PDB file of C-alpha atoms in Angstrom:
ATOM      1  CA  UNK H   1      28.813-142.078 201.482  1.00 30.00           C
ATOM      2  CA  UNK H   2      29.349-142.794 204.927  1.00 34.00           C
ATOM      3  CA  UNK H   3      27.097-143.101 207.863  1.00 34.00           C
ATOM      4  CA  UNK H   4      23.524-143.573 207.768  1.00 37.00           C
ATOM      5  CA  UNK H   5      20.915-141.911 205.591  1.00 41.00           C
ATOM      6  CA  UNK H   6      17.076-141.252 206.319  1.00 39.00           C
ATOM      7  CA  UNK H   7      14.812-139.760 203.730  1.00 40.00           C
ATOM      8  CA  UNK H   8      12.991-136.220 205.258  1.00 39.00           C
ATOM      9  CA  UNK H   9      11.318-134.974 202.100  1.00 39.00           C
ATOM     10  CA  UNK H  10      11.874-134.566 198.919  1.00 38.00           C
ATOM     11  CA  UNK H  11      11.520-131.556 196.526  1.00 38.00           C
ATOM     12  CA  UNK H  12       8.239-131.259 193.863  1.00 39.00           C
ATOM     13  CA  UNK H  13       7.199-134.022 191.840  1.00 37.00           C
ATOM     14  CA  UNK H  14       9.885-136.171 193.185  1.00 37.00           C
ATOM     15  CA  UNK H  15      12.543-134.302 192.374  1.00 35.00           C
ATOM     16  CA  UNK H  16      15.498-134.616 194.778  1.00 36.00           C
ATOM     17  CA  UNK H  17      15.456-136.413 197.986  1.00 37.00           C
ATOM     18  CA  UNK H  18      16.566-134.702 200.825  1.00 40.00           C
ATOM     19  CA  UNK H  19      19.104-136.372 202.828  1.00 43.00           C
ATOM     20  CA  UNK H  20      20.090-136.106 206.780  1.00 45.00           C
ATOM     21  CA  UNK H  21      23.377-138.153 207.704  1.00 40.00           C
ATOM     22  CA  UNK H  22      25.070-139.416 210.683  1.00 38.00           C
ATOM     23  CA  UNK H  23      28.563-139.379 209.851  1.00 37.00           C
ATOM     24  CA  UNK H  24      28.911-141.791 212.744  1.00 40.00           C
ATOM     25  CA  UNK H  25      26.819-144.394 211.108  1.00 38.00           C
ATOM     26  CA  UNK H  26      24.579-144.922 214.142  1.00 37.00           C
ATOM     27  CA  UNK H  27      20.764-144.788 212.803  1.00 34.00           C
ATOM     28  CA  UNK H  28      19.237-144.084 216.235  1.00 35.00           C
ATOM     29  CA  UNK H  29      20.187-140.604 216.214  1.00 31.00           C
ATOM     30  CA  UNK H  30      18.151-139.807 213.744  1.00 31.00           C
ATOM     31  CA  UNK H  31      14.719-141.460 214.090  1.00 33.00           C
ATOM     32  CA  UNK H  32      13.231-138.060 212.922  1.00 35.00           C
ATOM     33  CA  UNK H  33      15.985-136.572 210.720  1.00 33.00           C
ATOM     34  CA  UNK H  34      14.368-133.462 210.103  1.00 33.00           C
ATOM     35  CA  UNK H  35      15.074-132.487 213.189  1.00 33.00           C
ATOM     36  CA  UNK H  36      17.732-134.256 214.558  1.00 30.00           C
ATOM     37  CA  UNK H  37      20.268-133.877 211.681  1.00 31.00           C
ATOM     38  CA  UNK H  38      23.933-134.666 211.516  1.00 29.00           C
ATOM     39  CA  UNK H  39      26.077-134.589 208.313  1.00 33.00           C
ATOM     40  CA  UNK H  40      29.540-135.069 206.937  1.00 30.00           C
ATOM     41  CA  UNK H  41      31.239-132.650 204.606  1.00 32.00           C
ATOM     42  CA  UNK H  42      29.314-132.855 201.482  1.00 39.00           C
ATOM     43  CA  UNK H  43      30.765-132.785 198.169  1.00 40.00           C
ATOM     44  CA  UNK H  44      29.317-130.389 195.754  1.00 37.00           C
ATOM     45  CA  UNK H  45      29.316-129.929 192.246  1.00 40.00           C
ATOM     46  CA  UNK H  46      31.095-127.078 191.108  1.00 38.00           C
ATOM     47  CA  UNK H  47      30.462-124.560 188.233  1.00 40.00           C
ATOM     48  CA  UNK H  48      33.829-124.150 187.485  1.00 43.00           C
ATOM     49  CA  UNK H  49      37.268-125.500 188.581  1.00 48.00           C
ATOM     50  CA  UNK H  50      38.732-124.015 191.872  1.00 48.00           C
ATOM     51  CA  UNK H  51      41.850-123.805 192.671  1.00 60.00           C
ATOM     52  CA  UNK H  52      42.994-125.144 196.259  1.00 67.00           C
ATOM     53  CA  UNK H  53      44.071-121.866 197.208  1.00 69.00           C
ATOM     54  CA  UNK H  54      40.544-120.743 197.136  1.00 59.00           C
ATOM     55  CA  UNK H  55      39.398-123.618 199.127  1.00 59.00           C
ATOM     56  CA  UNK H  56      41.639-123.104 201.703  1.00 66.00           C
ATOM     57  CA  UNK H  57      40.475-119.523 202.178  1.00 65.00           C
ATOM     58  CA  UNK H  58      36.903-120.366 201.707  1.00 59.00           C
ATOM     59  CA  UNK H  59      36.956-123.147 204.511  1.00 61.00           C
ATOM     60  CA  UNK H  60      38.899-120.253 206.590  1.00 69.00           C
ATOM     61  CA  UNK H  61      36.401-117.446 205.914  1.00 68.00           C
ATOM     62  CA  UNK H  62      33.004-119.655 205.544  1.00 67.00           C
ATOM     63  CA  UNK H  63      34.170-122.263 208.160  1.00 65.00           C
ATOM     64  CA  UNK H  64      31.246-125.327 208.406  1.00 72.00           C
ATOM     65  CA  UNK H  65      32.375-127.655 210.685  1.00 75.00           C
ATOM     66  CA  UNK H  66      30.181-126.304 213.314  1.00 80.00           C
ATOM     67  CA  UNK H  67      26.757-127.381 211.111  1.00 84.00           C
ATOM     68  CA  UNK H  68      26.020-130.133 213.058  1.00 82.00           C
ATOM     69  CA  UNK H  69      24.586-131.061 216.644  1.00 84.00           C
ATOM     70  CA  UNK H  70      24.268-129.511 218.997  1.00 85.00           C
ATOM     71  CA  UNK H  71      25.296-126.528 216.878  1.00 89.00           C
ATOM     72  CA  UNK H  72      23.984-126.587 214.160  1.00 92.00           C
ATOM     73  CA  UNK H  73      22.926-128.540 210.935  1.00 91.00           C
ATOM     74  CA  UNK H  74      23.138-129.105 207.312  1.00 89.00           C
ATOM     75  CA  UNK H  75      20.716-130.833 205.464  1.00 90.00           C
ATOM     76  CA  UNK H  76      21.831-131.853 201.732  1.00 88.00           C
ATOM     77  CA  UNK H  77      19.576-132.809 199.174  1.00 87.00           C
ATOM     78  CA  UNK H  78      20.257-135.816 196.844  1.00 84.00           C
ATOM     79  CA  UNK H  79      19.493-137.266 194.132  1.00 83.00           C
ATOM     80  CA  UNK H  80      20.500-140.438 192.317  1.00 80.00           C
ATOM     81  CA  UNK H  81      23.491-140.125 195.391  1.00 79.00           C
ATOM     82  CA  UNK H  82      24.326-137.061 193.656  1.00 81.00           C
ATOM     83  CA  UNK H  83      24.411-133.997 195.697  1.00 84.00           C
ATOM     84  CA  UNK H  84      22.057-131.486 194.688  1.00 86.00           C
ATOM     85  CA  UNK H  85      21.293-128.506 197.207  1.00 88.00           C
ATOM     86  CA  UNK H  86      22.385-127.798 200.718  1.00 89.00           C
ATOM     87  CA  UNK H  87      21.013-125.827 203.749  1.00 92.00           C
ATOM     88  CA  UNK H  88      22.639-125.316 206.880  1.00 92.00           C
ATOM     89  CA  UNK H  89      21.931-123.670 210.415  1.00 95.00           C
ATOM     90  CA  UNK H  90      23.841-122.403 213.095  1.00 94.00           C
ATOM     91  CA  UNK H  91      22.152-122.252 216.503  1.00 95.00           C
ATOM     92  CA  UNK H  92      22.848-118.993 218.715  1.00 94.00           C
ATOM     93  CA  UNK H  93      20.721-119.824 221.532  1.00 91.00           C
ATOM     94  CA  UNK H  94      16.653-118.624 220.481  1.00 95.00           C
ATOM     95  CA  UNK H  95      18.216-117.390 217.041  1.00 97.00           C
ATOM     96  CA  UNK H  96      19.937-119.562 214.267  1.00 97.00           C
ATOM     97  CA  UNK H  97      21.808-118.225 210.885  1.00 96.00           C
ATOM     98  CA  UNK H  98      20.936-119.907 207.440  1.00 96.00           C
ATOM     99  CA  UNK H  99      23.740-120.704 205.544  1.00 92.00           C
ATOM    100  CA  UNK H 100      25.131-122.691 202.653  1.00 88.00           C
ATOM    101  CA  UNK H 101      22.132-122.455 201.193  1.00 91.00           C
ATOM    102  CA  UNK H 102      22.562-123.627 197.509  1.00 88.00           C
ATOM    103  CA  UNK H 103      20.864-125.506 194.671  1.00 89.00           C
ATOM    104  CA  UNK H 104      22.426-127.191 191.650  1.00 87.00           C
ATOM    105  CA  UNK H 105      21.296-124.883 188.689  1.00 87.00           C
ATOM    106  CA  UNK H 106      19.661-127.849 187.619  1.00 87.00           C
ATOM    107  CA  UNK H 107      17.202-128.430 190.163  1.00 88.00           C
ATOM    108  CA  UNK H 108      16.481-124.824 190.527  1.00 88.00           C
ATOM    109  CA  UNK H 109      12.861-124.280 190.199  1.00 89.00           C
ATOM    110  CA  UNK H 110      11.403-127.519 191.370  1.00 90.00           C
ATOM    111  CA  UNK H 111      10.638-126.339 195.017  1.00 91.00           C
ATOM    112  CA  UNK H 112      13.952-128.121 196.082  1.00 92.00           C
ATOM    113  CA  UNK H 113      15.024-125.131 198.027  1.00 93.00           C
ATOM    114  CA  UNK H 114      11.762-124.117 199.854  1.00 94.00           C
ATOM    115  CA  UNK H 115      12.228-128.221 200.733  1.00 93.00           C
ATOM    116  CA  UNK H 116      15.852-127.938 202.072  1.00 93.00           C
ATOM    117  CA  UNK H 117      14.196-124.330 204.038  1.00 95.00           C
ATOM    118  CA  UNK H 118      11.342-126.351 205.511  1.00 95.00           C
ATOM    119  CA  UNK H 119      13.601-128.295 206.962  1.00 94.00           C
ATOM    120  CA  UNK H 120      15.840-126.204 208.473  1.00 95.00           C
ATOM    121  CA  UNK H 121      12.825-124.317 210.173  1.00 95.00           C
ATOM    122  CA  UNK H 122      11.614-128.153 211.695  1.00 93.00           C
ATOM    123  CA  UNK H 123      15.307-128.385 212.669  1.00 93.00           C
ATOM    124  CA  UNK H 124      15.404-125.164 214.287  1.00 95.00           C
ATOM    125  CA  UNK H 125      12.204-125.413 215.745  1.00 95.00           C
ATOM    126  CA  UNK H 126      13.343-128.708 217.820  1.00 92.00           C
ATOM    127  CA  UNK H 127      16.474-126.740 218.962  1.00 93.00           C
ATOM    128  CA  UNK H 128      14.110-124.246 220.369  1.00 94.00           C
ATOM    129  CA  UNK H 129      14.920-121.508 217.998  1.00 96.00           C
ATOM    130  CA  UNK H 130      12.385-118.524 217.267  1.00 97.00           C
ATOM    131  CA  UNK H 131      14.214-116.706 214.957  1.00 98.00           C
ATOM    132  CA  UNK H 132      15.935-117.535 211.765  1.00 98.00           C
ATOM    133  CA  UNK H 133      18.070-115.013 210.186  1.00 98.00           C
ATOM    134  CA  UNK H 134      20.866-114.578 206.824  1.00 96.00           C
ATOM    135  CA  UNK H 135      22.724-111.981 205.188  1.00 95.00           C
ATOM    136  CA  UNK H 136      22.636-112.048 201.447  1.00 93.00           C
ATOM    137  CA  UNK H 137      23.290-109.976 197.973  1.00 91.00           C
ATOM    138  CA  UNK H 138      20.839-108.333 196.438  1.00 92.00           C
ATOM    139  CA  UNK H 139      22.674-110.079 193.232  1.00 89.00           C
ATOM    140  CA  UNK H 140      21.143-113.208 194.415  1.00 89.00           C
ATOM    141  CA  UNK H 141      17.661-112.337 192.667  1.00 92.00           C
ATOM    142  CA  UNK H 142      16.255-115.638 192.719  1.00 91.00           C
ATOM    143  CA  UNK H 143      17.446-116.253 196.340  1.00 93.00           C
ATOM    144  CA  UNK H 144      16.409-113.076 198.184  1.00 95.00           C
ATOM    145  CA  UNK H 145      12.892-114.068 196.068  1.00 95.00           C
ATOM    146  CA  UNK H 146      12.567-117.229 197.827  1.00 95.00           C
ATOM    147  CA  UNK H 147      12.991-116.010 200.958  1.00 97.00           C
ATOM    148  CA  UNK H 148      10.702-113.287 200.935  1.00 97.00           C
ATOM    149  CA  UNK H 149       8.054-116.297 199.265  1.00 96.00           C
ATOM    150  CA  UNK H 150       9.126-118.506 202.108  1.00 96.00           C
ATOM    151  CA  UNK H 151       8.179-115.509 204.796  1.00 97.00           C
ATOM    152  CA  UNK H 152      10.900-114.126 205.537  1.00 98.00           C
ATOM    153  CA  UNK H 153      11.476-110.255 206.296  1.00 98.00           C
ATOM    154  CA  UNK H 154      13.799-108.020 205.639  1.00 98.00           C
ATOM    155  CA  UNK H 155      15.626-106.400 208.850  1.00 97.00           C
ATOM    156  CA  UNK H 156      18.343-103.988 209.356  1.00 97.00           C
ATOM    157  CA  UNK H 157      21.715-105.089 209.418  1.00 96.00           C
ATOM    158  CA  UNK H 158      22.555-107.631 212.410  1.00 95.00           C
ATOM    159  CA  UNK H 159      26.516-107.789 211.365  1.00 93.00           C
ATOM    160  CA  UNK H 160      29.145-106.570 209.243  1.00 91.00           C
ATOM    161  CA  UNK H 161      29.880-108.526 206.515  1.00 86.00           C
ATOM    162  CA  UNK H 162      30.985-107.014 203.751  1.00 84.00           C
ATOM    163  CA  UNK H 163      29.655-108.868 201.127  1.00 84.00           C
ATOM    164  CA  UNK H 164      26.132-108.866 202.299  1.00 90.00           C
ATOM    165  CA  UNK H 165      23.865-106.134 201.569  1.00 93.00           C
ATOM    166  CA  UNK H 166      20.413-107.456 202.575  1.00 96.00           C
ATOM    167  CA  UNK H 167      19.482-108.948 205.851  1.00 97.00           C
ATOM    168  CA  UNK H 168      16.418-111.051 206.402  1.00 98.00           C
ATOM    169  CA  UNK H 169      14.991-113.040 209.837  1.00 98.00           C
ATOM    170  CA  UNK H 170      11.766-115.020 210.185  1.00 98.00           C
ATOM    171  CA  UNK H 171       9.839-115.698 213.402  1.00 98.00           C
ATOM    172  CA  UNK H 172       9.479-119.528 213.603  1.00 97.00           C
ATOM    173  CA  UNK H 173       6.067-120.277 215.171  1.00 89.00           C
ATOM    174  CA  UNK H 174       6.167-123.573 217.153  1.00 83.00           C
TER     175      UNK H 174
END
């Protein structure tokens, strides 16, 4: 991969080492990389294949390229320089949105996603953000369970998406 790499974390017992990179390669901007997190577009494994057509729109509808500073941020967890999980942020002035939040099926269930959500919060935190915030599916069982383990709250609806039917935020405390 391009760029530069620093080691933030890593999920339980080892597993999966979570990743910040500077797609410019410069090292300096990330002396503390859990909160000062830049990234390239990560390649992830897929479940099944996807057609291009279906990338295209997803890129349209999901766009990412605003994840990094001063923006936002993705953090991607690897492994073995295998991509792994994913967490992302977009800043909104005192409030950010989680997104891309995923975890190979794999590593689900070692703690790799309350690692990737740890630090997105530090990451947030040094942005000056108070409030996190997503919109998920109830379908997303396991997801919606770490949130609300992670201390996050359910909330009213804060937007319109139509695919979302739960809405959580969490007050960062500094």
């Amino acid at each position: 991969m391009p760029g530069c790499e620093r080691r933030v974390g890593q999920g339980s017992e080892g597993d999966g080492v979570l990743l910040a990179f500077d797609p410019d390669g410069g090292c300096g901007a990330l002396d503390d990389a859990a909160e000062r997190a830049r990234v390239h577009r990560p390649s992830l494994p897929s479940l099944r294949s996807v057609r291009e057509d279906e990338v295209d729109r997803a890129l349209t509808d999901e766009p990412f390229d605003d994840l990094v500073e001063p923006s936002g941020v993705l953090l991607v967890a690897s492994d073995g320089g295998q991509a792994v999980g994913c967490a992302g942020a977009r800043f909104l002035g005192n409030v950010a949105e989680l997104t891309k939040v995923f975890v190979s099926p794999t590593r689900r269930g070692t703690g790799l996603g309350a690692a990737l959500l740890r630090a997105v919060e530090a990451a947030c935190r040094e942005q000056g953000v108070a409030v996190l915030r997503l919109d998920t599916r109830a379908a997303l069982a396991e997801a919606c369970a770490l949130y609300e383990r992670s201390g996050f709250e359910r909330v009213a609806p804060f937007n319109a998406d139509p695919y979302a039917d739960r809405w959580y935020r969490k007050v960062l405390e500094p």
